[in-house]
XYZ file of C-alpha atoms in Angstrom:
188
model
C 102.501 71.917 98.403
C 101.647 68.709 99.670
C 103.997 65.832 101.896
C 104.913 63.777 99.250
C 104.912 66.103 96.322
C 103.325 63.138 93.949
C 99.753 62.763 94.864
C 97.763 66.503 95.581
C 100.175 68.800 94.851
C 101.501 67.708 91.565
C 97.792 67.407 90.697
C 96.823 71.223 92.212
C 100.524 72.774 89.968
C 99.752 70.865 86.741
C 96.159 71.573 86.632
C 96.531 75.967 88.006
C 99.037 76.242 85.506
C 96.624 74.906 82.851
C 93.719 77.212 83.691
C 95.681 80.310 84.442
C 97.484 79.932 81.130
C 93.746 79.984 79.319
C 93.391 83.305 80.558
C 97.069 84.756 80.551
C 99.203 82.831 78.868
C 102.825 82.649 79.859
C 102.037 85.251 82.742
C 102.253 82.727 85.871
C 103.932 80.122 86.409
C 103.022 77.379 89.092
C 105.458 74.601 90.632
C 105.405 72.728 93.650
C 107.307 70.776 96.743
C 106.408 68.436 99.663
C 107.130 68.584 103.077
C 108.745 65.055 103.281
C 108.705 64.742 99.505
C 109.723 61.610 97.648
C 112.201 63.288 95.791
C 112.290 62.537 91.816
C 109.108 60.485 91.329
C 106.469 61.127 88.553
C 102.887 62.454 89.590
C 100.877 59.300 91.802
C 99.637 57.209 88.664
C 96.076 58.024 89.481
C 96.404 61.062 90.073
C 98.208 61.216 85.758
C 95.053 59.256 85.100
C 92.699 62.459 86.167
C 95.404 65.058 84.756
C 95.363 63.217 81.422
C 91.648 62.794 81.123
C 91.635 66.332 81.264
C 94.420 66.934 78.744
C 97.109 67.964 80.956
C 100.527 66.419 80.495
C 102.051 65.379 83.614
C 105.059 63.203 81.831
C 107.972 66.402 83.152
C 107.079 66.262 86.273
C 109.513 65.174 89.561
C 108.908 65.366 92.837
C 110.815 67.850 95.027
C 111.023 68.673 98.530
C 110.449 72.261 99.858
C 113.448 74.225 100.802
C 114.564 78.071 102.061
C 115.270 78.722 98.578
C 112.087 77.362 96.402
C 110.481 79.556 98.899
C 112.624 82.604 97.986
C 111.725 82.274 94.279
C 108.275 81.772 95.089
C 104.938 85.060 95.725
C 102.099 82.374 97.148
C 102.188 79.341 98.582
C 98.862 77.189 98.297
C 99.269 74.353 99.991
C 97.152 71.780 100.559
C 96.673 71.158 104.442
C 97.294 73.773 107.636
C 100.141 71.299 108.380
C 101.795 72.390 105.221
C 100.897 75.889 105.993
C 102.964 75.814 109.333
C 105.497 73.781 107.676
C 106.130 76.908 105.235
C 106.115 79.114 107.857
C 108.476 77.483 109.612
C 110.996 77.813 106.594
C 109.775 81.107 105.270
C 107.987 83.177 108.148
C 108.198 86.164 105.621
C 105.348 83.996 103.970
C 102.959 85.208 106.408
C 100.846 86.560 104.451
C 101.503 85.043 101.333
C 101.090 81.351 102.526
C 96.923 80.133 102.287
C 96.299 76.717 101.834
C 94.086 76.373 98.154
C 90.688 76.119 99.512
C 91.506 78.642 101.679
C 92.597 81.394 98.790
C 89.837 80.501 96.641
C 87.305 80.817 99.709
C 88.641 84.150 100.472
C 88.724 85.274 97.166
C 85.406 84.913 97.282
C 84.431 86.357 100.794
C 86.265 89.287 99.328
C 84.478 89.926 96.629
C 81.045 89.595 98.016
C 82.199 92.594 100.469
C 83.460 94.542 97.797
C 83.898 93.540 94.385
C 87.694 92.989 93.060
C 87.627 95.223 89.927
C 86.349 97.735 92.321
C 89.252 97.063 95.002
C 91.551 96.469 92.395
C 91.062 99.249 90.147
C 93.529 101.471 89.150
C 96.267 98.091 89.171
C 96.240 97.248 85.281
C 98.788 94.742 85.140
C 98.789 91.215 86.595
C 101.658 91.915 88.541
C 100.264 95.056 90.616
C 96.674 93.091 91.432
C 98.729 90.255 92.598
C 101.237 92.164 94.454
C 97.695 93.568 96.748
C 96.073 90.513 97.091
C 97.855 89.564 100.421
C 96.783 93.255 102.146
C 93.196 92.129 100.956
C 93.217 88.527 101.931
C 94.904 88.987 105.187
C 91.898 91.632 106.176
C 89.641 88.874 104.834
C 91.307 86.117 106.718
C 90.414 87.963 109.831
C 86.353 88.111 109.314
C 85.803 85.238 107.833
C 86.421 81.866 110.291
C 85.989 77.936 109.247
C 85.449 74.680 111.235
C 89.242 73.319 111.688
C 90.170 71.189 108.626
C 87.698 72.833 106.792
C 90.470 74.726 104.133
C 92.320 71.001 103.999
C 92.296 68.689 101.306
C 92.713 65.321 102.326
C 95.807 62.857 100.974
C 94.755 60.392 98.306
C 97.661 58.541 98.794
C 97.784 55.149 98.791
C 93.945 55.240 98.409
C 91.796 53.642 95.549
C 90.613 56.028 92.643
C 87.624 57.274 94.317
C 89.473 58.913 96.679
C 91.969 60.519 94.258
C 88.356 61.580 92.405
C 87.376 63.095 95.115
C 90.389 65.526 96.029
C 90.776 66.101 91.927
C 87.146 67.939 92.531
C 88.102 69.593 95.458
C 90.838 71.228 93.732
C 89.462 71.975 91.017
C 86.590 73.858 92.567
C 89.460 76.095 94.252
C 91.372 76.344 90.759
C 87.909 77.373 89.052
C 87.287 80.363 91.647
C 91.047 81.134 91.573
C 91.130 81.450 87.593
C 87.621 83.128 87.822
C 89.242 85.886 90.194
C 92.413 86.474 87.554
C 89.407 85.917 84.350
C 87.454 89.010 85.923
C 89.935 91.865 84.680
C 89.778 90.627 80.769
C-alpha cells in the first residue's frame, strides 16, 4: 500500500507475487491499494519500465483505493510508509498486528531468525497457511526488541521523480521481497 497506488505499491504487489510464486506457486496471492489512490490508472510508466526489465507483466493492473472491505479480505498489510501504516489502522484496527510496513517485515523477519531460527520456531506448522497464521505472535514480540531511527522502515515516493529515483525504491523493495521470499524459501 502506497498513496497513489501507481508508483511503489503496484511495483512492491507485482514484483512479491512474482517471487513468492517461484517458491509456491498459486499459494499467495498479493494485491494492493493507496491511501488517496488515483483510482483506475496503470502502474507509474517507470515504475512498468523496472517491472518489465525484470519480466513481470504489469499491463492488468489498476489502481485502487483502500477500503474497510479490501482490508477484510486481506492477512498482512505491507505498506510502504508509517503514514500508510496508521492509515490502515485507522480503517482496520484489527490489523494491529498484521499491518508492518515492507522493510519493516523483512527486517523483522530477520531479527527473528537470528534469535531463534524459523524452522526451529516454526516447526511442527507444515503448511503455508499455519506458519503464516504465527508469524504476527512472532513479529509482534520482535517488534518490541528491536527499535529503528524514525523513517527508517519507509520507502520513499518516486513519484513524479526522474528514473533514478524510481531505481532507487525498485532496490529497496526488492531487498525486502528477497528476505521475505527467503523466509517462505526456508521450509522447501
Amino acid at each position: 500500500m502506497c498513496t497513489g497506488n501507481i508508483c511503489r505499491s503496484p511495483y512492491a504487489q507485482l514484483a512479491l507475487q512474482h517471487g513468492l510464486d517461484k517458491v509456491r506457486p498459486g499459494v499467495f496471492e498479493v494485491s494492493s491499494a493507496g491511501t488517496h489512490a488515483l483510482i483506475g490508472n496503470p502502474v507509474d510508466p517507470s515504475s512498468a519500465q523496472i517491472l518489465t526489465a525484470r519480466g513481470i507483466s504489469s499491463g492488468e493492473f489498476a489502481a485502487r483505493q483502500i477500503s474497510e472491505r479490501i482490508l477484510g479480505e486481506i492477512d498482512f498489510v505491507l505498506p510502504l510508509e508509517v503514514t500508510h501504516r496508521k492509515a490502515v489502522l485507522s480503517y482496520s484496527p484489527r490489523h494491529l498486528k498484521r499491518a508492518f510496513t515492507l522493510k519493516e517485515f523483512a527486517r523483522l523477519l530477520d531479527a527473528a531468525d537470528e534469535r531463534e531460527s524459523w524452522t526451529t520456531r516454526l516447526a511442527g506448522l507444515p503448511s503455508v497457511e499455519e506458519r503464516w497464521a504465527a508469524l504476527p505472535a512472532h513479529l509482534a514480540r520482535e517488534r518490541g526488541l528491536t527499535r529503528v531511527p524514525d523513517g527508517a522502515d519507509d520507502i520513499a515516493d518516486p513519484y513524479r521523480q526522474s528514473q533514478e529515483v524510481f531505481d532507487r525504491m525498485a532496490a529497496e523493495v526488492d531487498e525486502a521481497i528477497e528476505r521475505i521470499v527467503a523466509f517462505e524459501a526456508q521450509f522447501n
